[in-house]
Short mmCIF file of C-alpha atoms and ligand atoms in Angstrom, two decimals:
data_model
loop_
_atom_site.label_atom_id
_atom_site.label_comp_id
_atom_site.label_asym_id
_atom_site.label_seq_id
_atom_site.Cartn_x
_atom_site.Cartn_y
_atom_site.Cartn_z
CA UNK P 1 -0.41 -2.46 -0.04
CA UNK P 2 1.92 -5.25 1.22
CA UNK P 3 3.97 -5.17 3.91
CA UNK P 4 6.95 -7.86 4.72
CA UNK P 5 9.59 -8.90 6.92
CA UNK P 6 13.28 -8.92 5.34
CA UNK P 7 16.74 -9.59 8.03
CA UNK P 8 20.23 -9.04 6.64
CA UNK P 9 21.24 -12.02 8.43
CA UNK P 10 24.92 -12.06 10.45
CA UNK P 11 27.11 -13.04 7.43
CA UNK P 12 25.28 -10.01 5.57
CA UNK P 13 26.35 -7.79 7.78
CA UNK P 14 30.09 -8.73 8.61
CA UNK P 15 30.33 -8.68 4.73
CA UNK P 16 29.29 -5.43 4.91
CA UNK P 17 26.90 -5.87 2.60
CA UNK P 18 24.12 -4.00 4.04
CA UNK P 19 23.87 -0.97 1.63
CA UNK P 20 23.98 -2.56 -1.42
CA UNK P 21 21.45 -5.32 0.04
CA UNK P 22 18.62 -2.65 1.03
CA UNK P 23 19.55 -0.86 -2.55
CA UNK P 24 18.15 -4.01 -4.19
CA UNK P 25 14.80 -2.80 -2.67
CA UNK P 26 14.97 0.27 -3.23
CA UNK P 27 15.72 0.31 -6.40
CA UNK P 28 12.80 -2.00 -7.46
CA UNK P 29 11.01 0.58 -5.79
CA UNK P 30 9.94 -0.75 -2.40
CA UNK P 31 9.78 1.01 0.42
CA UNK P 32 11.33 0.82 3.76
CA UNK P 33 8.96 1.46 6.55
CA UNK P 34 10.92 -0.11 9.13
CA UNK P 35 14.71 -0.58 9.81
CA UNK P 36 16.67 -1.93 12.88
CA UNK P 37 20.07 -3.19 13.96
CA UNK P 38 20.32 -5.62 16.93
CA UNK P 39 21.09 -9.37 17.99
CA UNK P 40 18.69 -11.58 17.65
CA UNK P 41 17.33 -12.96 21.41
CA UNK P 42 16.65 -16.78 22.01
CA UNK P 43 13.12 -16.14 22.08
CA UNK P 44 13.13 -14.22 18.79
CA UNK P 45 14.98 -17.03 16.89
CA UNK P 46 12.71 -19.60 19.13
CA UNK P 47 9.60 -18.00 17.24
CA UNK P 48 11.11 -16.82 13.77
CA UNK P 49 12.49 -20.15 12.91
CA UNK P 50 9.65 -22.63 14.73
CA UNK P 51 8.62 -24.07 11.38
CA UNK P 52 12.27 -25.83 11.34
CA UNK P 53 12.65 -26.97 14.60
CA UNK P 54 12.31 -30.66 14.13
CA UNK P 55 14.95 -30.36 10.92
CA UNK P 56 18.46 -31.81 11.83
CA UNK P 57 19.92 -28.02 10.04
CA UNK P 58 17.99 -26.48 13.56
CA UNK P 59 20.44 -25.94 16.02
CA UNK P 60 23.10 -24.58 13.53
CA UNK P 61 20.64 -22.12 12.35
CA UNK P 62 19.65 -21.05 15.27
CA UNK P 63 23.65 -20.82 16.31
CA UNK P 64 24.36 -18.53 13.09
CA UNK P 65 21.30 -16.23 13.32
CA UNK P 66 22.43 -15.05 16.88
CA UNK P 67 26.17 -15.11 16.29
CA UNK P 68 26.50 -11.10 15.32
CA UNK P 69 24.12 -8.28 14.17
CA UNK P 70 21.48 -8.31 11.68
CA UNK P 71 19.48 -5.96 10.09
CA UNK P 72 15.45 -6.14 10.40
CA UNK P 73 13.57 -4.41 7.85
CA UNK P 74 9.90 -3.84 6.82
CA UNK P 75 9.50 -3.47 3.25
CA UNK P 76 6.13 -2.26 1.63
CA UNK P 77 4.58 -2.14 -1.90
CA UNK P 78 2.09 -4.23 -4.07
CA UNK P 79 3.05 -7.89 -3.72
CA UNK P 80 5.70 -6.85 -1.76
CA UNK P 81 6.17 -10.55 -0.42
CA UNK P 82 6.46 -12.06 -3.83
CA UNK P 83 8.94 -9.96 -5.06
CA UNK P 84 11.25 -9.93 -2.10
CA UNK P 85 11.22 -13.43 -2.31
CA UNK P 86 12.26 -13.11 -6.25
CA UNK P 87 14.95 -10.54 -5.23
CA UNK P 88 16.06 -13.08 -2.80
CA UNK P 89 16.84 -15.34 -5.27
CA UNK P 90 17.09 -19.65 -4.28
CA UNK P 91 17.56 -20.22 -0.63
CA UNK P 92 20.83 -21.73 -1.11
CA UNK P 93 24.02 -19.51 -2.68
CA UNK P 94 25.23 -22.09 -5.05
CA UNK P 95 21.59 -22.37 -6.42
CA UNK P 96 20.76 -19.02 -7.06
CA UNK P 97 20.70 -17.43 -10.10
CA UNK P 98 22.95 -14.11 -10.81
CA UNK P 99 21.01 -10.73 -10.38
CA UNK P 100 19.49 -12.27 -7.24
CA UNK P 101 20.80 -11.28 -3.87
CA UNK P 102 21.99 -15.04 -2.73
CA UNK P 103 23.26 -15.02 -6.30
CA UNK P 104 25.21 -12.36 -6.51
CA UNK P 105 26.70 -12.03 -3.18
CA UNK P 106 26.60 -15.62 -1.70
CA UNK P 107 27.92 -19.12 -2.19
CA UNK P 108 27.07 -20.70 0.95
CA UNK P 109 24.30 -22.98 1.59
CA UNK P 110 24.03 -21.78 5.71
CA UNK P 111 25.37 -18.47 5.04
CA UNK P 112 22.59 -17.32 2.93
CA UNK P 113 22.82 -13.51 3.63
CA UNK P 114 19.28 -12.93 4.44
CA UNK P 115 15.90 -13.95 5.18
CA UNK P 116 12.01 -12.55 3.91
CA UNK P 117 8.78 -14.35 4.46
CA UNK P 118 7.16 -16.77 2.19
CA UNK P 119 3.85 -15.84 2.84
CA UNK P 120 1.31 -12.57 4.17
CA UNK P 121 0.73 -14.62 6.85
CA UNK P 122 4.10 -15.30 7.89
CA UNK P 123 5.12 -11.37 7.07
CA UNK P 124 2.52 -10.73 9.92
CA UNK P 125 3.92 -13.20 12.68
CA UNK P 126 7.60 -11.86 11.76
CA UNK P 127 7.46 -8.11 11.67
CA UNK P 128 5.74 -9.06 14.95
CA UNK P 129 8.65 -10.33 16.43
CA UNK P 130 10.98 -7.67 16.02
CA UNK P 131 8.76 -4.22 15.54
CA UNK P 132 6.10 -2.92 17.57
CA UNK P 133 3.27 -1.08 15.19
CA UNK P 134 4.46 2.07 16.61
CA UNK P 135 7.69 1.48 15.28
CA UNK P 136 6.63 1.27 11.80
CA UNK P 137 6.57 4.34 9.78
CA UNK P 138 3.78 5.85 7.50
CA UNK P 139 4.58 7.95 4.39
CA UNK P 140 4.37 9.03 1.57
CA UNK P 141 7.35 8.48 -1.48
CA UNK P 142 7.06 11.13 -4.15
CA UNK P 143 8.21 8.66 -6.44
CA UNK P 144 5.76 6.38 -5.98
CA UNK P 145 4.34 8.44 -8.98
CA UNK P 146 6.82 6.95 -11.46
CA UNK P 147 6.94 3.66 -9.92
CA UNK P 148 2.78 3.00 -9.60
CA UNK P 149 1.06 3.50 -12.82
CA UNK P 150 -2.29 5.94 -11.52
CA UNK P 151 -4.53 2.61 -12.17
CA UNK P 152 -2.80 0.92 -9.23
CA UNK P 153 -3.41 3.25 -7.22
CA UNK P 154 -6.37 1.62 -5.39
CA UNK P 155 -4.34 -1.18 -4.65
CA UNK P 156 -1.79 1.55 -3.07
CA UNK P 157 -4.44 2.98 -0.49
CA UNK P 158 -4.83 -0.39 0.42
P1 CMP J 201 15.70 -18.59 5.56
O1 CMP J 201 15.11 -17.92 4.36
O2 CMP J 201 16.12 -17.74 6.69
O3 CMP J 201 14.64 -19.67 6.10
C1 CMP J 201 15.02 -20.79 6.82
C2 CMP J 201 16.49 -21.00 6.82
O4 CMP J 201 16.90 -22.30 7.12
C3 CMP J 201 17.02 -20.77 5.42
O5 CMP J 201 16.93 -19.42 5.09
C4 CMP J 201 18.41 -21.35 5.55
O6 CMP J 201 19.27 -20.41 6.17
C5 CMP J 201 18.18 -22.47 6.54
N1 CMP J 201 18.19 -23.77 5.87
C6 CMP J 201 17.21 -24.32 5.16
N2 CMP J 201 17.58 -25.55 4.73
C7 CMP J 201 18.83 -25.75 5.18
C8 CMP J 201 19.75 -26.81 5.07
N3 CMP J 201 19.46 -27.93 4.39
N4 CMP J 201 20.95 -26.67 5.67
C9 CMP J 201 21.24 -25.56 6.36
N5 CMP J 201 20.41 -24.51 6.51
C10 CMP J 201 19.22 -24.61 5.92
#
């Protein structure tokens, strides 16, 4: 079973769109495992955004990201990464199609309302940097029944 690292960025969360952002996960039937308000530190922007440092967008990003609360979530299920990304929708708000988060909510291209990693590997460096192992939470959702058909379940146990 996947696990991956989804933020409600700042403009998320002064649209108050934080509900109906972590319903979009929920109702594809993801799970939350992990869930935490705070503002983002120096060094936790520093690290989560290290990839773009040499991009001329850097310093604005790293402006925006710390400018108010977000919301940190782990989110777990088979190919969990892959389909955040697809609920996501285009980075940019203008490019994204409707049914999509970015599409639905957002028109910016720097306020794009949140953020999930493009890759297991980068899910693993990112929940990293904002939860501690003992923060994340193991159990079991009844309807994982009805979401899993009982052939995937191997791949749940994972
Ligand atoms: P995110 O999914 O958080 O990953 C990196 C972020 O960089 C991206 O969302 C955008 O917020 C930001 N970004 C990427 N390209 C640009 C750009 N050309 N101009 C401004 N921001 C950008």
């Amino acid at each position: 079973m996947e696990q991956t690292f989804v933020m409600i960025k700042p403009d998320g969360v002064q649209r108050q769109l934080i509900g109906r952002i972590i319903n979009r996960f929920e109702s594809k039937g993801l799970k939350v495992v992990g869930l935490k308000m705070l503002v983002v530190s120096q060094a936790q922007a520093e690290s989560l955004y290290a990839v773009h440092k040499k991009k001329s967008f850097y310093a604005g990003l790293m402006k925006f990201v710390m400018s108010g609360p977000v919301v940190t979530m782990v989110i777990e299920g088979i190919s969990a990464v892959n389909i955040c990304r697809k609920l996501l929708g285009a980075t940019f708000g203008p490019d994204a199609e409707p049914g999509t988060i970015r599409g639905d909510f957002g028109a910016s291209i720097s306020f794009n309302l949140i953020h999930a990693s493009d890759s297991l590997e980068a899910a693993r460096k990112e929940m990293a940097i904002f939860f501690k192992k003992t923060e994340l939470v193991s159990y079991y959702l009844d309807t994982h029944k009805w979401v899993y058909h009982p052939t995937e379940e191997k791949e749940i146990e994972k």
